[in-house]
Coordinates of C-alpha atoms and ligand atoms in Angstrom, one line a residue:
M1126 CA 71.2 107.6 92.4
A1127 CA 71.7 103.8 90.5
D1128 CA 69.8 100.5 90.6
R1129 CA 68.9 99.8 94.5
T1130 CA 68.9 96.4 93.4
S1131 CA 72.3 97.1 92.0
R1132 CA 74.8 94.1 94.2
A1133 CA 78.6 95.1 93.9
L1134 CA 81.9 92.5 94.8
V1135 CA 84.8 94.6 96.0
I1136 CA 88.0 91.8 96.1
G1137 CA 90.0 93.4 97.9
A1138 CA 89.8 95.8 101.1
G1139 CA 93.0 98.4 100.3
V1140 CA 92.6 102.0 100.7
G1141 CA 91.1 101.7 96.8
G1142 CA 88.8 98.8 97.2
L1143 CA 87.2 100.6 100.6
V1144 CA 86.6 103.7 98.4
S1145 CA 84.9 102.3 96.1
A1146 CA 82.6 100.9 98.0
L1147 CA 81.3 103.5 100.3
E1148 CA 81.1 105.3 96.9
L1149 CA 79.0 103.0 95.6
A1150 CA 77.2 102.2 98.5
R1151 CA 76.0 105.9 99.2
R1152 CA 74.0 105.8 96.0
G1153 CA 71.8 102.7 96.9
I1154 CA 74.0 99.7 96.2
E1155 CA 74.7 97.2 97.4
V1156 CA 77.8 96.8 98.7
V1157 CA 80.1 93.2 99.7
V1158 CA 83.7 93.4 100.7
L1159 CA 85.7 90.8 100.0
E1160 CA 89.7 90.0 101.7
R1161 CA 91.8 87.6 102.0
A1162 CA 93.8 88.9 105.0
P1163 CA 92.2 89.1 109.1
K1164 CA 91.8 92.8 108.4
V1165 CA 92.3 95.5 106.3
G1166 CA 93.5 98.3 105.0
G1167 CA 95.8 96.1 102.4
K1168 CA 99.5 97.4 102.5
M1169 CA 98.4 100.0 105.2
R1170 CA 99.4 97.5 107.1
Q1171 CA 100.4 97.3 110.7
V1172 CA 102.2 94.6 112.9
D1173 CA 103.1 93.8 116.6
V1174 CA 106.8 94.3 117.9
A1175 CA 106.5 94.0 121.3
G1176 CA 103.2 94.0 122.2
R1177 CA 103.1 97.6 119.8
A1178 CA 101.6 98.3 116.8
I1179 CA 104.2 99.7 114.6
D1180 CA 102.5 101.3 110.6
A1181 CA 105.1 98.8 108.7
G1182 CA 103.5 100.6 105.1
P1183 CA 102.9 104.0 104.3
T1184 CA 103.3 107.0 106.6
V1185 CA 103.6 109.6 105.1
M1186 CA 100.3 111.3 104.7
T1187 CA 100.2 113.9 101.2
M1188 CA 96.6 115.3 99.1
R1189 CA 95.0 116.1 102.3
W1190 CA 91.8 117.2 100.0
V1191 CA 91.7 113.5 98.3
L1192 CA 90.1 112.2 101.9
E1193 CA 88.3 115.7 102.6
E1194 CA 86.0 114.8 99.4
V1195 CA 86.1 110.9 99.9
F1196 CA 84.6 112.0 103.1
S1197 CA 82.2 114.5 102.4
S1198 CA 80.7 112.8 99.9
A1199 CA 80.3 110.6 103.0
G1200 CA 77.8 112.2 104.6
T1201 CA 80.7 113.2 107.4
S1202 CA 84.0 115.3 107.4
L1203 CA 87.5 114.0 107.9
D1204 CA 88.1 116.0 111.0
A1205 CA 84.6 113.8 113.0
E1206 CA 86.7 110.6 111.9
L1207 CA 90.2 111.0 111.9
A1208 CA 93.3 113.5 113.5
L1209 CA 95.2 115.1 111.4
R1210 CA 98.7 117.5 112.2
R1211 CA 100.2 119.4 109.1
A1212 CA 104.6 118.9 109.8
E1213 CA 106.1 121.7 109.5
V1214 CA 109.2 119.6 108.7
L1215 CA 108.6 117.1 105.6
A1216 CA 111.7 115.6 106.3
R1217 CA 115.1 115.9 107.0
H1218 CA 117.8 114.2 105.3
A1219 CA 121.7 113.3 105.7
W1220 CA 124.5 112.1 103.4
G1221 CA 126.8 110.6 105.6
E1222 CA 128.5 112.3 108.8
G1223 CA 127.6 115.1 106.6
P1224 CA 125.1 118.5 107.5
T1225 CA 121.9 117.3 107.2
L1226 CA 119.0 120.1 105.9
D1227 CA 115.2 120.0 106.7
L1228 CA 112.7 121.1 103.8
Y1229 CA 109.9 122.5 105.4
A1230 CA 106.2 123.1 104.7
D1231 CA 107.2 126.3 104.5
L1232 CA 109.2 128.0 100.5
D1233 CA 110.7 130.0 102.4
R1234 CA 112.0 128.4 105.2
S1235 CA 113.6 125.8 103.2
V1236 CA 115.3 128.8 100.7
E1237 CA 117.0 129.5 103.6
A1238 CA 117.9 126.9 104.6
I1239 CA 119.3 125.3 101.0
S1240 CA 121.1 128.0 100.7
T1241 CA 123.2 127.4 104.5
F1242 CA 123.2 124.1 103.4
A1243 CA 124.5 124.4 99.7
G1244 CA 125.3 128.0 98.2
R1245 CA 122.5 130.9 98.0
A1246 CA 122.4 130.2 93.6
E1247 CA 121.0 126.2 94.8
G1248 CA 118.4 128.2 97.3
E1249 CA 117.0 130.3 94.0
G1250 CA 117.0 127.2 92.3
Y1251 CA 114.8 125.6 94.5
R1252 CA 112.6 128.8 94.3
R1253 CA 112.5 127.9 91.1
F1254 CA 112.4 124.7 90.9
C1255 CA 108.8 124.9 92.8
A1256 CA 107.4 127.1 90.7
Y1257 CA 108.3 125.0 87.6
T1258 CA 107.0 121.9 90.2
Q1259 CA 104.0 124.5 90.7
R1260 CA 102.8 124.6 87.6
I1261 CA 102.9 121.1 86.5
Y1262 CA 100.9 120.5 89.2
D1263 CA 98.3 123.0 88.1
A1264 CA 98.4 121.0 84.2
V1265 CA 97.8 117.5 85.8
H1266 CA 95.8 117.7 88.3
K1267 CA 91.9 118.3 87.3
P1268 CA 92.6 116.2 83.3
F1269 CA 94.4 113.6 84.6
L1270 CA 94.6 113.2 88.3
C1271 CA 90.8 113.9 88.5
S1272 CA 89.8 112.3 85.4
E1273 CA 89.5 109.2 84.0
R1274 CA 92.6 107.6 82.8
P1275 CA 93.7 109.4 79.2
S1276 CA 94.1 106.9 76.5
L1277 CA 97.4 108.1 74.1
G1278 CA 95.5 109.3 71.5
S1279 CA 93.5 112.2 74.1
A1280 CA 96.4 113.2 75.6
M1281 CA 97.0 114.4 72.4
V1282 CA 94.2 115.9 71.5
A1283 CA 93.9 117.1 75.7
V1284 CA 98.4 118.6 74.9
G1285 CA 97.7 120.2 71.9
A1286 CA 94.7 121.3 73.3
L1287 CA 96.8 123.2 75.9
G1288 CA 99.6 124.7 72.7
L1289 CA 102.6 125.0 73.9
Q1290 CA 103.0 126.4 76.9
G1291 CA 100.8 123.5 78.0
M1292 CA 103.5 120.8 76.5
L1293 CA 105.9 122.6 78.5
S1294 CA 104.6 122.5 81.6
I1295 CA 103.9 119.4 81.7
D1296 CA 107.6 118.0 80.8
G1297 CA 107.3 114.9 80.0
H1298 CA 110.3 114.6 77.0
R1299 CA 113.4 114.2 79.4
T1300 CA 113.6 112.1 82.6
L1301 CA 112.9 113.4 86.2
W1302 CA 117.0 113.5 86.5
K1303 CA 117.7 115.9 83.8
A1304 CA 114.9 119.0 84.4
L1305 CA 116.3 118.3 88.1
G1306 CA 119.8 119.7 86.7
E1307 CA 118.4 123.0 85.3
F1308 CA 117.7 123.6 88.8
F1309 CA 120.8 122.2 91.0
R1310 CA 124.1 122.4 90.6
D1311 CA 124.7 120.5 94.3
A1312 CA 124.5 116.3 92.7
R1313 CA 123.0 116.2 96.8
L1314 CA 119.7 117.8 95.8
R1315 CA 119.7 115.7 93.1
Q1316 CA 119.5 113.5 95.2
L1317 CA 117.7 114.6 97.2
F1318 CA 114.7 115.5 95.1
G1319 CA 114.9 112.3 92.6
R1320 CA 114.0 110.1 95.4
Y1321 CA 110.4 112.0 94.7
A1322 CA 110.6 109.0 92.1
T1323 CA 110.7 106.3 93.9
Y1324 CA 107.6 107.5 95.2
C1325 CA 105.6 105.4 93.2
G1326 CA 108.7 103.3 92.5
S1327 CA 110.2 104.7 89.7
S1328 CA 114.1 105.4 88.5
P1329 CA 114.6 109.2 88.7
F1330 CA 116.7 108.4 85.3
L1331 CA 114.0 106.8 84.3
A1332 CA 111.2 108.7 84.6
P1333 CA 109.1 111.2 82.9
A1334 CA 110.2 114.8 84.4
T1335 CA 106.6 114.8 84.9
L1336 CA 106.8 113.6 88.3
N1337 CA 108.6 115.9 90.1
V1338 CA 105.1 117.0 90.1
I1339 CA 105.4 114.4 94.2
A1340 CA 107.5 117.7 94.9
Q1341 CA 104.7 119.7 94.7
V1342 CA 102.0 117.5 96.1
E1343 CA 104.9 117.1 99.2
R1344 CA 105.0 121.3 99.8
D1345 CA 101.8 120.9 99.2
G1346 CA 101.2 119.8 103.0
V1347 CA 102.3 116.4 104.9
Y1348 CA 100.0 115.0 108.1
L1349 CA 100.3 113.2 110.1
V1350 CA 97.9 111.2 111.3
E1351 CA 97.2 110.8 115.3
G1352 CA 97.4 107.3 116.3
G1353 CA 99.3 106.4 113.1
M1354 CA 98.6 105.9 109.4
Y1355 CA 96.6 102.5 110.4
R1356 CA 93.7 104.6 110.9
V1357 CA 93.2 106.3 107.9
A1358 CA 92.4 102.4 107.2
E1359 CA 89.5 101.9 109.9
A1360 CA 88.2 105.1 109.2
L1361 CA 87.5 104.5 105.5
A1362 CA 85.8 100.8 106.6
R1363 CA 84.1 102.4 109.4
V1364 CA 82.0 104.9 107.3
A1365 CA 81.8 101.8 104.6
E1366 CA 79.9 100.1 106.8
R1367 CA 77.9 102.9 108.3
L1368 CA 76.7 103.1 104.7
G1369 CA 75.3 99.8 104.3
V1370 CA 78.6 97.8 103.0
T1371 CA 79.2 94.1 104.2
I1372 CA 83.1 94.1 104.6
R1373 CA 83.9 90.0 105.2
C1374 CA 88.2 89.8 105.7
G1375 CA 89.5 86.2 105.6
E1376 CA 88.3 85.3 102.3
H1377 CA 90.0 84.4 98.9
V1378 CA 88.8 85.4 96.2
T1379 CA 90.1 82.3 93.4
E1380 CA 87.9 83.2 90.7
L1381 CA 85.9 85.8 88.4
V1382 CA 82.6 84.7 87.5
V1383 CA 81.6 85.2 84.2
S1384 CA 78.5 85.5 81.9
G1385 CA 77.3 85.5 78.8
D1386 CA 80.2 88.7 78.6
R1387 CA 80.3 90.4 81.5
A1388 CA 81.0 89.8 85.5
A1389 CA 78.4 88.4 87.3
G1390 CA 80.1 87.2 90.1
V1391 CA 83.8 85.4 92.4
R1392 CA 84.2 82.1 93.7
L1393 CA 85.9 82.2 97.1
A1394 CA 88.3 79.2 98.3
S1395 CA 85.4 77.9 101.1
G1396 CA 83.6 76.7 97.6
E1397 CA 80.9 79.2 98.1
R1398 CA 80.1 81.1 94.9
L1399 CA 78.2 84.7 95.0
S1400 CA 76.7 86.9 92.3
A1401 CA 76.7 90.5 91.5
D1402 CA 75.5 92.9 88.0
L1403 CA 79.6 94.2 89.2
V1404 CA 82.9 93.1 90.5
V1405 CA 85.8 95.8 92.1
H1406 CA 88.9 93.9 91.7
N1407 CA 91.5 95.8 94.4
G1408 CA 93.9 93.3 93.8
D1409 CA 96.8 94.0 91.5
P1410 CA 95.5 93.9 88.1
A1411 CA 98.3 91.8 86.9
A1412 CA 96.5 89.2 89.3
L1413 CA 93.8 89.4 86.4
F1414 CA 96.4 89.1 83.8
E1415 CA 98.4 86.0 85.0
G1416 CA 95.4 83.7 85.2
M1417 CA 95.4 83.9 89.2
L1418 CA 90.9 85.0 88.9
G1419 CA 90.5 82.2 86.7
A1420 CA 91.4 81.8 83.0
T1421 CA 88.6 84.3 81.7
G1422 CA 90.0 87.3 84.1
R1423 CA 92.8 87.0 81.8
R1424 CA 91.8 89.0 79.6
A1425 CA 90.4 91.7 80.9
I1426 CA 93.8 93.9 80.8
P1427 CA 96.4 94.1 78.9
A1428 CA 99.8 92.5 79.1
P1429 CA 100.7 95.3 82.6
A1430 CA 104.5 96.9 81.8
E1431 CA 107.7 96.8 84.0
R1432 CA 107.3 96.9 87.9
S1433 CA 108.1 99.3 90.1
L1434 CA 110.0 98.8 92.8
S1435 CA 109.5 96.7 96.5
A1436 CA 110.9 97.3 99.4
V1437 CA 112.7 95.9 102.3
T1438 CA 111.3 96.7 105.9
W1439 CA 112.7 96.4 109.3
A1440 CA 110.0 97.3 111.9
F1441 CA 111.2 97.6 116.1
V1442 CA 111.4 99.1 119.1
A1443 CA 114.5 100.1 120.1
E1444 CA 116.5 103.6 122.5
A1445 CA 117.9 106.0 119.8
R1446 CA 121.4 106.8 121.2
G1447 CA 124.6 108.9 119.1
A1448 CA 123.9 112.3 117.4
Y1449 CA 121.7 112.4 114.9
P1450 CA 118.4 114.8 115.4
L1451 CA 116.4 112.6 114.6
T1452 CA 113.5 113.5 113.7
R1453 CA 109.6 112.2 111.9
H1454 CA 110.8 111.4 108.8
N1455 CA 114.3 110.6 107.6
V1456 CA 115.7 109.9 104.9
F1457 CA 119.9 108.5 104.7
F1458 CA 121.5 108.9 101.0
S1459 CA 124.0 106.3 99.1
K1460 CA 127.1 107.7 98.2
D1461 CA 126.1 106.8 94.8
Y1462 CA 122.7 107.0 93.1
H1463 CA 123.5 105.7 89.1
E1464 CA 124.8 103.1 91.0
E1465 CA 121.9 102.0 93.4
F1466 CA 119.7 102.2 90.2
R1467 CA 121.5 100.2 87.8
D1468 CA 121.8 97.9 90.9
L1469 CA 117.6 98.0 91.7
F1470 CA 116.1 97.7 87.9
E1471 CA 119.1 96.9 86.0
R1472 CA 121.2 93.7 88.1
G1473 CA 117.8 93.2 89.7
V1474 CA 120.0 92.6 93.4
L1475 CA 119.6 94.8 96.7
P1476 CA 121.2 98.1 96.3
R1477 CA 125.4 97.5 98.4
E1478 CA 125.3 100.4 99.7
P1479 CA 121.0 101.9 100.0
T1480 CA 118.8 105.1 100.8
V1481 CA 117.5 104.2 103.6
Y1482 CA 114.1 105.7 105.2
V1483 CA 114.1 105.2 108.6
C1484 CA 110.4 106.9 110.0
A1485 CA 110.5 107.6 114.0
Q1486 CA 106.8 107.2 114.9
D1487 CA 106.4 108.8 118.5
R1488 CA 108.5 111.3 118.0
D1489 CA 106.8 114.8 115.7
D1490 CA 108.4 117.1 113.4
G1491 CA 110.3 118.3 116.0
D1492 CA 113.9 117.0 117.8
R1493 CA 111.9 115.8 120.9
A1494 CA 112.5 112.1 122.6
P1495 CA 109.5 110.8 123.5
P1496 CA 110.6 108.4 126.8
G1497 CA 111.6 105.0 126.5
P1498 CA 112.1 102.5 123.5
E1499 CA 110.5 103.9 120.5
R1500 CA 108.9 102.4 117.7
F1501 CA 110.8 103.0 114.6
L1502 CA 110.1 100.7 110.6
C1503 CA 113.3 101.4 108.8
L1504 CA 112.7 100.8 104.7
V1505 CA 115.1 100.5 101.8
N1506 CA 113.9 99.7 97.8
A1507 CA 114.0 96.2 96.7
P1508 CA 113.4 95.0 93.0
A1509 CA 110.2 93.3 93.1
R1510 CA 111.4 89.7 92.3
G1511 CA 109.6 88.4 94.7
D1512 CA 107.9 85.6 93.0
Q1513 CA 110.9 84.3 90.7
R1514 CA 113.8 83.9 94.1
A1515 CA 113.8 84.4 97.8
L1516 CA 116.4 87.0 99.1
T1517 CA 118.8 84.5 100.7
T1518 CA 119.5 85.2 104.5
S1519 CA 122.6 86.3 104.5
E1520 CA 121.2 88.7 101.6
I1521 CA 118.4 90.4 103.8
K1522 CA 121.7 89.9 106.7
Q1523 CA 123.9 91.9 104.6
C1524 CA 121.7 94.7 103.4
E1525 CA 120.6 94.9 106.9
T1526 CA 124.7 95.7 108.1
A1527 CA 124.8 98.4 105.3
A1528 CA 121.8 100.1 105.7
F1529 CA 122.2 100.4 109.7
S1530 CA 126.2 101.4 108.9
L1531 CA 124.8 103.8 107.0
L1532 CA 122.6 105.4 109.9
E1533 CA 126.1 105.0 111.7
R1534 CA 127.8 106.8 110.3
A1535 CA 125.2 110.4 110.4
G1536 CA 125.6 110.0 113.5
L1537 CA 122.3 107.2 114.0
V1538 CA 123.2 104.2 116.1
F1539 CA 120.5 101.3 117.3
P1540 CA 121.5 99.1 120.4
P1541 CA 121.0 95.6 119.1
F1542 CA 117.0 95.2 119.8
A1543 CA 115.3 93.6 123.0
A1544 CA 112.8 92.1 120.6
P1545 CA 113.7 90.3 117.2
P1546 CA 112.4 93.5 114.2
V1547 CA 109.6 92.1 111.8
V1548 CA 111.3 91.7 109.0
T1549 CA 109.1 91.7 105.6
T1550 CA 111.1 91.2 102.1
P1551 CA 109.5 91.4 98.4
S1552 CA 108.5 87.0 98.5
E1553 CA 106.6 88.2 101.7
F1554 CA 104.9 91.2 99.7
N1555 CA 104.4 89.4 97.4
R1556 CA 102.6 86.7 99.6
M1557 CA 100.7 89.4 100.9
F1558 CA 99.7 91.4 97.3
P1559 CA 99.6 88.0 94.4
A1560 CA 100.8 89.4 91.2
T1561 CA 103.1 91.2 92.1
G1562 CA 106.3 90.0 92.8
G1563 CA 106.3 92.2 95.7
A1564 CA 106.2 95.9 93.9
L1565 CA 104.5 98.6 95.5
Y1566 CA 103.3 100.1 93.2
G1567 CA 102.2 99.1 91.0
P1568 CA 103.6 99.7 86.8
A1569 CA 107.1 101.3 87.4
S1570 CA 106.2 105.1 85.6
H1571 CA 109.3 105.2 82.7
G1572 CA 108.6 106.8 80.0
W1573 CA 106.4 109.2 78.7
K1574 CA 103.2 106.8 78.2
S1575 CA 103.1 104.9 80.9
P1576 CA 100.5 107.7 82.8
F1577 CA 98.2 106.0 79.7
V1578 CA 99.2 102.2 80.2
R1579 CA 98.6 102.5 83.1
A1580 CA 94.9 100.1 83.7
S1581 CA 91.5 102.4 84.0
S1582 CA 88.6 101.4 85.8
R1583 CA 86.8 99.9 83.3
T1584 CA 88.3 96.6 82.2
K1585 CA 87.8 94.3 78.8
I1586 CA 85.3 92.6 80.6
P1587 CA 82.4 94.5 81.0
G1588 CA 81.0 95.0 85.0
L1589 CA 84.9 94.3 86.0
Y1590 CA 86.3 97.7 87.5
L1591 CA 89.5 97.9 88.9
A1592 CA 90.2 100.1 92.0
G1593 CA 94.1 100.9 93.9
G1594 CA 97.3 101.7 93.7
A1595 CA 98.3 100.1 90.6
A1596 CA 95.2 101.6 87.9
H1597 CA 95.0 105.2 87.5
P1598 CA 96.1 107.6 87.9
G1599 CA 98.8 106.3 90.2
A1600 CA 100.1 105.0 93.6
G1601 CA 100.2 106.1 96.6
V1602 CA 97.8 106.6 99.9
P1603 CA 95.4 109.2 97.6
M1604 CA 96.3 108.3 94.3
A1605 CA 94.8 104.8 95.2
A1606 CA 91.8 106.5 97.1
L1607 CA 91.6 109.0 93.8
S1608 CA 91.0 105.9 91.6
G1609 CA 88.9 104.1 94.5
R1610 CA 86.9 107.4 93.9
L1611 CA 87.1 107.1 89.2
C1612 CA 86.1 103.8 90.1
A1613 CA 82.0 103.9 92.0
K1614 CA 82.0 107.3 89.2
A1615 CA 82.3 104.8 85.8
V1616 CA 80.3 102.5 87.5
I1617 CA 77.3 104.5 88.1
E1618 CA 78.2 105.8 84.2
D1619 CA 77.9 102.3 83.1
L1620 CA 74.5 101.8 85.1
A1621 CA 73.1 104.5 84.2
S1622 CA 73.4 104.2 80.5
T1623 CA 72.0 100.7 80.8
S1624 CA 69.7 101.8 82.9
R1625 CA 67.8 104.4 79.9
S1626 CA 69.1 102.3 77.2
R1627 CA 66.5 99.3 78.7
E1628 CA 64.2 101.7 79.6
T1629 CA 64.1 103.8 75.5
V1630 CA 61.6 102.4 73.7
M1631 CA 61.7 104.1 70.2
R1632 CA 60.2 103.9 66.9
G1633 CA 62.2 101.3 64.2
G1634 CA 63.3 98.7 66.8
I1635 CA 66.0 99.5 69.1
Ligands
FAD1730 C1 106.4 99.7 103.0 C2 105.4 101.1 101.7 C3 105.4 101.9 102.2 C4 104.6 103.0 101.8 N1 105.1 104.5 101.9 C5 103.8 104.9 101.1 C6 103.6 106.9 101.9 O1 104.3 106.9 102.5 N2 102.9 107.1 100.8 C7 101.6 107.0 100.2 O2 100.9 107.7 99.3 N3 101.7 105.2 100.5 C8 102.5 104.5 100.3 N4 102.6 103.6 100.5 C9 102.1 102.8 99.1 C10 99.9 103.1 99.6 O3 100.1 102.0 100.9 C11 99.6 101.9 98.4 O4 99.8 102.6 97.3 C12 98.3 101.9 98.9 O5 98.0 101.9 99.7 C13 97.7 101.0 98.1 O6 96.5 101.2 98.5 P1 95.6 99.3 97.3 O7 94.3 100.3 97.0 O8 96.3 99.5 95.1 O9 95.5 98.8 97.5 P2 96.0 97.3 98.4 O10 97.2 97.8 99.1 O11 97.2 97.0 97.5 O12 95.2 96.7 98.3 C14 94.3 95.5 98.8 C15 93.5 94.2 99.0 O13 93.2 92.8 97.6 C16 93.6 91.4 98.9 N5 93.2 91.9 97.7 C17 94.2 91.1 96.6 N6 93.7 89.6 96.1 C18 92.9 89.0 96.4 C19 92.1 87.6 96.6 N7 91.9 86.9 95.8 N8 90.8 88.1 97.3 C20 90.5 88.8 98.3 N9 91.4 90.4 98.6 C21 92.3 90.2 97.9 C22 95.1 92.1 99.2 O14 94.8 91.0 101.2 C23 94.9 93.9 99.9 O15 94.2 93.8 101.0 C24 102.9 103.3 101.0 C25 103.3 101.1 100.5 C26 104.5 100.2 101.5 C27 104.5 99.1 101.1

């Protein structure tokens, strides 16, 4: 238990902020969360279209064990707080008017489906690929995902200790795309598994092959949350409040207050000043570097690396028509993946032919259509330049036409929408998540060094900590939650060491 008089301020009620808050509160720290938006959740948010709430942020829930641990350490359980069901179909994948391919939670079913789709050798390639991604997962799970960010030096020592076999299993020195060539000859399959790099906003042509681990994470289980993903944010906030956390929405933190060398509180847009023993920043760490929390905050972290991807999203209500058999998660691939990523990362423009993700939120993983109009979220990747230039209306319209034409080619047709869709662009994401340019996953994971230069829980300012998807261990709901836990762990360790040094009297002075 920490010192009961310790007081923490958490800037931001995203997943990482909420998890750090409840982890600190359960250890007896007084916690106040300050969130600038009117509601908790951050990127996990809902929008209202025609009176219906649509998840407009994360839609794919994985790594169930993370939420299990968070809720159980808070004295409750995942099952008591949320209803989750494991999906049998992970996603349906389409390439124009050609046949579709489903990936399943069950390995043998996926091997069968891939064999029918692309031949027996590709099915067996997938079996080998799964064994390979399992090896990566085993190698990175404890030392990386569940531990404080290693430095480059300590990582070298750790990797050295793993021996040659361990080093090979991490597969950090070639690109994800290159590694896929070892398992799949069919270009469509390389594209399908290459897409996992975009789950952390990166390019398969630049990300290290280690990120193939994401395929394993999905195979371990994709879960459907009853009532929608936003229920997760609500549950985290509810449990945090039960533990005594105060959550104040509509409070924009404009300045980090530093006294002596330490973070000592914050100032709000209203002019109110709050003091604290420690501050957790759940916004993008780039906001500190860019001076958005005052000049002193700038020295908290080194310059952030290249930004990850942003997106353009359409949330809408419609009746789907056409022959395409919609399921919950659907991916429609572009013809030329190389060009798509050149547009995104080299030219910094919207892809001329984007890959499109469609989440049919009123369907489960079966094919049965609900009666009447359904809720959809449609997403294409976009460059994170929302702070430099807003996309023009005609650029957005062009992108929409390209995206919805691709769906039509695959047999998914939407009639003109009865109510206007809610369209979110990189500029809008940048407005909601300052200093990101609209990047949704912090820095891109490009190059083998990227995991070691990501911001970690501790900053250069004592008493100032980071939690969230832009910090270690990475983006996505479960990873942001893990980051919140690591942040709380660092706080507790530091408080314990400070109180130990306060209490210890040693002969001969300090
Ligand atoms: C469209 C989209 C689709 C996604 N799909 C998936 C998916 O399918 N699966 C998945 O796992 N992940 C997905 N993600 C990523 C996932 O949503 C994020 O990684 C995760 O939710 C980030 O949590 P976070 O802790 O970093 O906080 P954030 O969500 O970034 O929230 C930070 C909070 O801090 C607040 N804040 C910032 N600055 C201040 C300030 N100065 N004062 C007060 N408050 C402040 C912000 O308002 C915000 O609420 C998706 C994200 C988006 C946007």
